[in-house]
Amino acid sequence: MIKLNLSEHAEQVNLVLWLERNQITFFACPNGGRRDMRTAITLRREGVRAGAPDLVLVHTAPLNGRPVMIELKRKKGAKYSPEQLALHTVARVEGWNVIAPPSGESAQWVIEELKRLGYGKQSELTA
């Protein structure tokens, strides 16, 4: 059996589809990608910051009432940046659920964490 190593983009799309199917309100923080210097400066002035998570859920976690941020690292060996780690630390201190899987883990890993926090359709929670 061939095991596909989906890109972080494909994994995030799969996660977004799951969130939408479960009617979970969220937004993405599009920090990555190449851009010219002028655009980078404009975005920085508008508040784009290194370390921002890939996704933020608007609804707090059903089981603990805390907000959730999600960071994906699909490529095996990928490391979180110092800015990401610093933000994760501050967010946890402030009471956030930070879902930051080990590198190489898929969106399914994140979905299982979300289910543990009480997200998802009731039928999926018991499955």
JSON list of C-alpha atoms in Angstrom, two decimals:
[
{"chain": "A", "resi": 1, "resn": "MET", "atom": "CA", "xyz": [0.00, 0.00, 0.00]},
{"chain": "A", "resi": 2, "resn": "ILE", "atom": "CA", "xyz": [1.35, 3.43, -0.97]},
{"chain": "A", "resi": 3, "resn": "LYS", "atom": "CA", "xyz": [1.08, 6.05, 1.76]},
{"chain": "A", "resi": 4, "resn": "LEU", "atom": "CA", "xyz": [0.55, 9.53, 0.37]},
{"chain": "A", "resi": 5, "resn": "ASN", "atom": "CA", "xyz": [2.17, 12.46, 2.12]},
{"chain": "A", "resi": 6, "resn": "LEU", "atom": "CA", "xyz": [-0.40, 15.17, 1.57]},
{"chain": "A", "resi": 7, "resn": "SER", "atom": "CA", "xyz": [0.78, 18.74, 1.56]},
{"chain": "A", "resi": 8, "resn": "GLU", "atom": "CA", "xyz": [-0.07, 21.06, 4.43]},
{"chain": "A", "resi": 9, "resn": "HIS", "atom": "CA", "xyz": [-2.45, 22.85, 2.06]},
{"chain": "A", "resi": 10, "resn": "ALA", "atom": "CA", "xyz": [-4.36, 19.64, 1.28]},
{"chain": "A", "resi": 11, "resn": "GLU", "atom": "CA", "xyz": [-4.48, 18.73, 4.96]},
{"chain": "A", "resi": 12, "resn": "GLN", "atom": "CA", "xyz": [-5.83, 22.17, 5.87]},
{"chain": "A", "resi": 13, "resn": "VAL", "atom": "CA", "xyz": [-8.47, 21.88, 3.14]},
{"chain": "A", "resi": 14, "resn": "ASN", "atom": "CA", "xyz": [-9.55, 18.51, 4.60]},
{"chain": "A", "resi": 15, "resn": "LEU", "atom": "CA", "xyz": [-9.75, 20.05, 8.07]},
{"chain": "A", "resi": 16, "resn": "VAL", "atom": "CA", "xyz": [-11.73, 23.03, 6.77]},
{"chain": "A", "resi": 17, "resn": "LEU", "atom": "CA", "xyz": [-14.22, 20.66, 5.11]},
{"chain": "A", "resi": 18, "resn": "TRP", "atom": "CA", "xyz": [-14.69, 18.82, 8.41]},
{"chain": "A", "resi": 19, "resn": "LEU", "atom": "CA", "xyz": [-15.20, 22.11, 10.28]},
{"chain": "A", "resi": 20, "resn": "GLU", "atom": "CA", "xyz": [-17.78, 23.22, 7.72]},
{"chain": "A", "resi": 21, "resn": "ARG", "atom": "CA", "xyz": [-19.63, 19.87, 7.82]},
{"chain": "A", "resi": 22, "resn": "ASN", "atom": "CA", "xyz": [-19.85, 20.25, 11.59]},
{"chain": "A", "resi": 23, "resn": "GLN", "atom": "CA", "xyz": [-20.99, 23.88, 11.36]},
{"chain": "A", "resi": 24, "resn": "ILE", "atom": "CA", "xyz": [-18.03, 25.16, 13.36]},
{"chain": "A", "resi": 25, "resn": "THR", "atom": "CA", "xyz": [-17.33, 28.84, 12.72]},
{"chain": "A", "resi": 26, "resn": "PHE", "atom": "CA", "xyz": [-13.67, 29.60, 12.14]},
{"chain": "A", "resi": 27, "resn": "PHE", "atom": "CA", "xyz": [-11.29, 31.77, 10.18]},
{"chain": "A", "resi": 28, "resn": "ALA", "atom": "CA", "xyz": [-7.86, 31.32, 8.64]},
{"chain": "A", "resi": 29, "resn": "CYS", "atom": "CA", "xyz": [-4.82, 33.51, 9.22]},
{"chain": "A", "resi": 30, "resn": "PRO", "atom": "CA", "xyz": [-3.06, 33.51, 5.84]},
{"chain": "A", "resi": 31, "resn": "ASN", "atom": "CA", "xyz": [0.45, 34.31, 7.04]},
{"chain": "A", "resi": 32, "resn": "GLY", "atom": "CA", "xyz": [2.44, 32.08, 4.73]},
{"chain": "A", "resi": 33, "resn": "GLY", "atom": "CA", "xyz": [3.34, 32.32, 1.10]},
{"chain": "A", "resi": 34, "resn": "ARG", "atom": "CA", "xyz": [5.66, 34.37, -1.01]},
{"chain": "A", "resi": 35, "resn": "ARG", "atom": "CA", "xyz": [4.91, 38.02, -1.51]},
{"chain": "A", "resi": 36, "resn": "ASP", "atom": "CA", "xyz": [6.71, 41.10, -2.67]},
{"chain": "A", "resi": 37, "resn": "MET", "atom": "CA", "xyz": [8.17, 43.53, -0.13]},
{"chain": "A", "resi": 38, "resn": "ARG", "atom": "CA", "xyz": [5.49, 46.17, -0.67]},
{"chain": "A", "resi": 39, "resn": "THR", "atom": "CA", "xyz": [2.71, 43.66, 0.07]},
{"chain": "A", "resi": 40, "resn": "ALA", "atom": "CA", "xyz": [4.60, 42.33, 3.09]},
{"chain": "A", "resi": 41, "resn": "ILE", "atom": "CA", "xyz": [4.94, 45.85, 4.51]},
{"chain": "A", "resi": 42, "resn": "THR", "atom": "CA", "xyz": [1.25, 46.58, 3.89]},
{"chain": "A", "resi": 43, "resn": "LEU", "atom": "CA", "xyz": [0.16, 43.35, 5.58]},
{"chain": "A", "resi": 44, "resn": "ARG", "atom": "CA", "xyz": [2.47, 43.96, 8.54]},
{"chain": "A", "resi": 45, "resn": "ARG", "atom": "CA", "xyz": [0.94, 47.40, 9.03]},
{"chain": "A", "resi": 46, "resn": "GLU", "atom": "CA", "xyz": [-2.51, 45.79, 8.90]},
{"chain": "A", "resi": 47, "resn": "GLY", "atom": "CA", "xyz": [-1.60, 43.42, 11.72]},
{"chain": "A", "resi": 48, "resn": "VAL", "atom": "CA", "xyz": [-0.28, 40.28, 10.07]},
{"chain": "A", "resi": 49, "resn": "ARG", "atom": "CA", "xyz": [2.22, 38.75, 12.49]},
{"chain": "A", "resi": 50, "resn": "ALA", "atom": "CA", "xyz": [4.69, 35.91, 12.29]},
{"chain": "A", "resi": 51, "resn": "GLY", "atom": "CA", "xyz": [3.58, 32.99, 14.41]},
{"chain": "A", "resi": 52, "resn": "ALA", "atom": "CA", "xyz": [-0.16, 33.46, 13.91]},
{"chain": "A", "resi": 53, "resn": "PRO", "atom": "CA", "xyz": [-1.99, 30.10, 13.78]},
{"chain": "A", "resi": 54, "resn": "ASP", "atom": "CA", "xyz": [-3.40, 28.57, 10.61]},
{"chain": "A", "resi": 55, "resn": "LEU", "atom": "CA", "xyz": [-6.96, 28.52, 11.96]},
{"chain": "A", "resi": 56, "resn": "VAL", "atom": "CA", "xyz": [-8.88, 30.06, 14.85]},
{"chain": "A", "resi": 57, "resn": "LEU", "atom": "CA", "xyz": [-12.25, 28.69, 15.96]},
{"chain": "A", "resi": 58, "resn": "VAL", "atom": "CA", "xyz": [-14.87, 31.29, 16.86]},
{"chain": "A", "resi": 59, "resn": "HIS", "atom": "CA", "xyz": [-16.93, 28.95, 19.05]},
{"chain": "A", "resi": 60, "resn": "THR", "atom": "CA", "xyz": [-15.23, 28.04, 22.30]},
{"chain": "A", "resi": 61, "resn": "ALA", "atom": "CA", "xyz": [-14.60, 24.37, 23.01]},
{"chain": "A", "resi": 62, "resn": "PRO", "atom": "CA", "xyz": [-17.79, 22.66, 24.24]},
{"chain": "A", "resi": 63, "resn": "LEU", "atom": "CA", "xyz": [-16.04, 20.72, 27.02]},
{"chain": "A", "resi": 64, "resn": "ASN", "atom": "CA", "xyz": [-13.94, 23.48, 28.58]},
{"chain": "A", "resi": 65, "resn": "GLY", "atom": "CA", "xyz": [-15.27, 26.78, 27.20]},
{"chain": "A", "resi": 66, "resn": "ARG", "atom": "CA", "xyz": [-11.87, 27.91, 25.95]},
{"chain": "A", "resi": 67, "resn": "PRO", "atom": "CA", "xyz": [-10.99, 29.33, 22.54]},
{"chain": "A", "resi": 68, "resn": "VAL", "atom": "CA", "xyz": [-9.01, 27.21, 20.09]},
{"chain": "A", "resi": 69, "resn": "MET", "atom": "CA", "xyz": [-6.14, 27.92, 17.71]},
{"chain": "A", "resi": 70, "resn": "ILE", "atom": "CA", "xyz": [-4.80, 25.33, 15.30]},
{"chain": "A", "resi": 71, "resn": "GLU", "atom": "CA", "xyz": [-1.40, 25.08, 13.64]},
{"chain": "A", "resi": 72, "resn": "LEU", "atom": "CA", "xyz": [-0.63, 22.42, 11.05]},
{"chain": "A", "resi": 73, "resn": "LYS", "atom": "CA", "xyz": [2.80, 20.97, 10.25]},
{"chain": "A", "resi": 74, "resn": "ARG", "atom": "CA", "xyz": [2.33, 18.23, 7.69]},
{"chain": "A", "resi": 75, "resn": "LYS", "atom": "CA", "xyz": [5.88, 17.71, 6.46]},
{"chain": "A", "resi": 76, "resn": "LYS", "atom": "CA", "xyz": [7.82, 15.26, 8.61]},
{"chain": "A", "resi": 77, "resn": "GLY", "atom": "CA", "xyz": [10.64, 17.07, 10.33]},
{"chain": "A", "resi": 78, "resn": "ALA", "atom": "CA", "xyz": [8.96, 20.46, 10.01]},
{"chain": "A", "resi": 79, "resn": "LYS", "atom": "CA", "xyz": [9.52, 22.58, 13.08]},
{"chain": "A", "resi": 80, "resn": "TYR", "atom": "CA", "xyz": [7.49, 25.32, 14.67]},
{"chain": "A", "resi": 81, "resn": "SER", "atom": "CA", "xyz": [9.12, 28.73, 14.37]},
{"chain": "A", "resi": 82, "resn": "PRO", "atom": "CA", "xyz": [10.25, 30.60, 17.49]},
{"chain": "A", "resi": 83, "resn": "GLU", "atom": "CA", "xyz": [7.39, 33.06, 16.87]},
{"chain": "A", "resi": 84, "resn": "GLN", "atom": "CA", "xyz": [4.86, 30.22, 16.72]},
{"chain": "A", "resi": 85, "resn": "LEU", "atom": "CA", "xyz": [6.19, 28.63, 19.90]},
{"chain": "A", "resi": 86, "resn": "ALA", "atom": "CA", "xyz": [6.10, 32.00, 21.70]},
{"chain": "A", "resi": 87, "resn": "LEU", "atom": "CA", "xyz": [2.50, 32.59, 20.63]},
{"chain": "A", "resi": 88, "resn": "HIS", "atom": "CA", "xyz": [1.52, 29.05, 21.71]},
{"chain": "A", "resi": 89, "resn": "THR", "atom": "CA", "xyz": [3.00, 29.74, 25.15]},
{"chain": "A", "resi": 90, "resn": "VAL", "atom": "CA", "xyz": [1.18, 33.05, 25.58]},
{"chain": "A", "resi": 91, "resn": "ALA", "atom": "CA", "xyz": [-2.09, 31.56, 24.30]},
{"chain": "A", "resi": 92, "resn": "ARG", "atom": "CA", "xyz": [-1.89, 28.62, 26.73]},
{"chain": "A", "resi": 93, "resn": "VAL", "atom": "CA", "xyz": [-1.15, 30.97, 29.63]},
{"chain": "A", "resi": 94, "resn": "GLU", "atom": "CA", "xyz": [-4.23, 32.99, 28.62]},
{"chain": "A", "resi": 95, "resn": "GLY", "atom": "CA", "xyz": [-6.38, 29.84, 28.63]},
{"chain": "A", "resi": 96, "resn": "TRP", "atom": "CA", "xyz": [-6.48, 28.90, 24.96]},
{"chain": "A", "resi": 97, "resn": "ASN", "atom": "CA", "xyz": [-6.56, 25.36, 23.63]},
{"chain": "A", "resi": 98, "resn": "VAL", "atom": "CA", "xyz": [-3.59, 25.19, 21.27]},
{"chain": "A", "resi": 99, "resn": "ILE", "atom": "CA", "xyz": [-3.72, 22.30, 18.83]},
{"chain": "A", "resi": 100, "resn": "ALA", "atom": "CA", "xyz": [-0.25, 21.97, 17.36]},
{"chain": "A", "resi": 101, "resn": "PRO", "atom": "CA", "xyz": [0.38, 18.41, 16.22]},
{"chain": "A", "resi": 102, "resn": "PRO", "atom": "CA", "xyz": [3.77, 16.79, 15.87]},
{"chain": "A", "resi": 103, "resn": "SER", "atom": "CA", "xyz": [5.25, 17.25, 12.41]},
{"chain": "A", "resi": 104, "resn": "GLY", "atom": "CA", "xyz": [4.00, 14.72, 9.91]},
{"chain": "A", "resi": 105, "resn": "GLU", "atom": "CA", "xyz": [0.61, 14.28, 11.55]},
{"chain": "A", "resi": 106, "resn": "SER", "atom": "CA", "xyz": [-2.48, 14.72, 9.42]},
{"chain": "A", "resi": 107, "resn": "ALA", "atom": "CA", "xyz": [-5.65, 16.73, 9.72]},
{"chain": "A", "resi": 108, "resn": "GLN", "atom": "CA", "xyz": [-7.22, 13.57, 11.15]},
{"chain": "A", "resi": 109, "resn": "TRP", "atom": "CA", "xyz": [-4.99, 13.97, 14.23]},
{"chain": "A", "resi": 110, "resn": "VAL", "atom": "CA", "xyz": [-6.32, 17.52, 14.67]},
{"chain": "A", "resi": 111, "resn": "ILE", "atom": "CA", "xyz": [-9.91, 16.32, 14.18]},
{"chain": "A", "resi": 112, "resn": "GLU", "atom": "CA", "xyz": [-9.44, 13.73, 16.93]},
{"chain": "A", "resi": 113, "resn": "GLU", "atom": "CA", "xyz": [-8.19, 16.49, 19.25]},
{"chain": "A", "resi": 114, "resn": "LEU", "atom": "CA", "xyz": [-11.21, 18.63, 18.35]},
{"chain": "A", "resi": 115, "resn": "LYS", "atom": "CA", "xyz": [-13.53, 15.71, 19.13]},
{"chain": "A", "resi": 116, "resn": "ARG", "atom": "CA", "xyz": [-11.84, 15.34, 22.53]},
{"chain": "A", "resi": 117, "resn": "LEU", "atom": "CA", "xyz": [-12.72, 18.99, 23.15]},
{"chain": "A", "resi": 118, "resn": "GLY", "atom": "CA", "xyz": [-16.38, 18.24, 22.30]},
{"chain": "A", "resi": 119, "resn": "TYR", "atom": "CA", "xyz": [-16.57, 19.48, 18.73]},
{"chain": "A", "resi": 120, "resn": "GLY", "atom": "CA", "xyz": [-18.28, 17.51, 15.99]},
{"chain": "A", "resi": 121, "resn": "LYS", "atom": "CA", "xyz": [-21.64, 15.95, 15.43]},
{"chain": "A", "resi": 122, "resn": "GLN", "atom": "CA", "xyz": [-22.90, 13.84, 18.30]},
{"chain": "A", "resi": 123, "resn": "SER", "atom": "CA", "xyz": [-22.84, 10.69, 16.14]},
{"chain": "A", "resi": 124, "resn": "GLU", "atom": "CA", "xyz": [-19.16, 11.31, 15.37]},
{"chain": "A", "resi": 125, "resn": "LEU", "atom": "CA", "xyz": [-18.32, 11.80, 19.03]},
{"chain": "A", "resi": 126, "resn": "THR", "atom": "CA", "xyz": [-19.50, 8.34, 19.96]},
{"chain": "A", "resi": 127, "resn": "ALA", "atom": "CA", "xyz": [-17.96, 6.63, 16.94]}
]
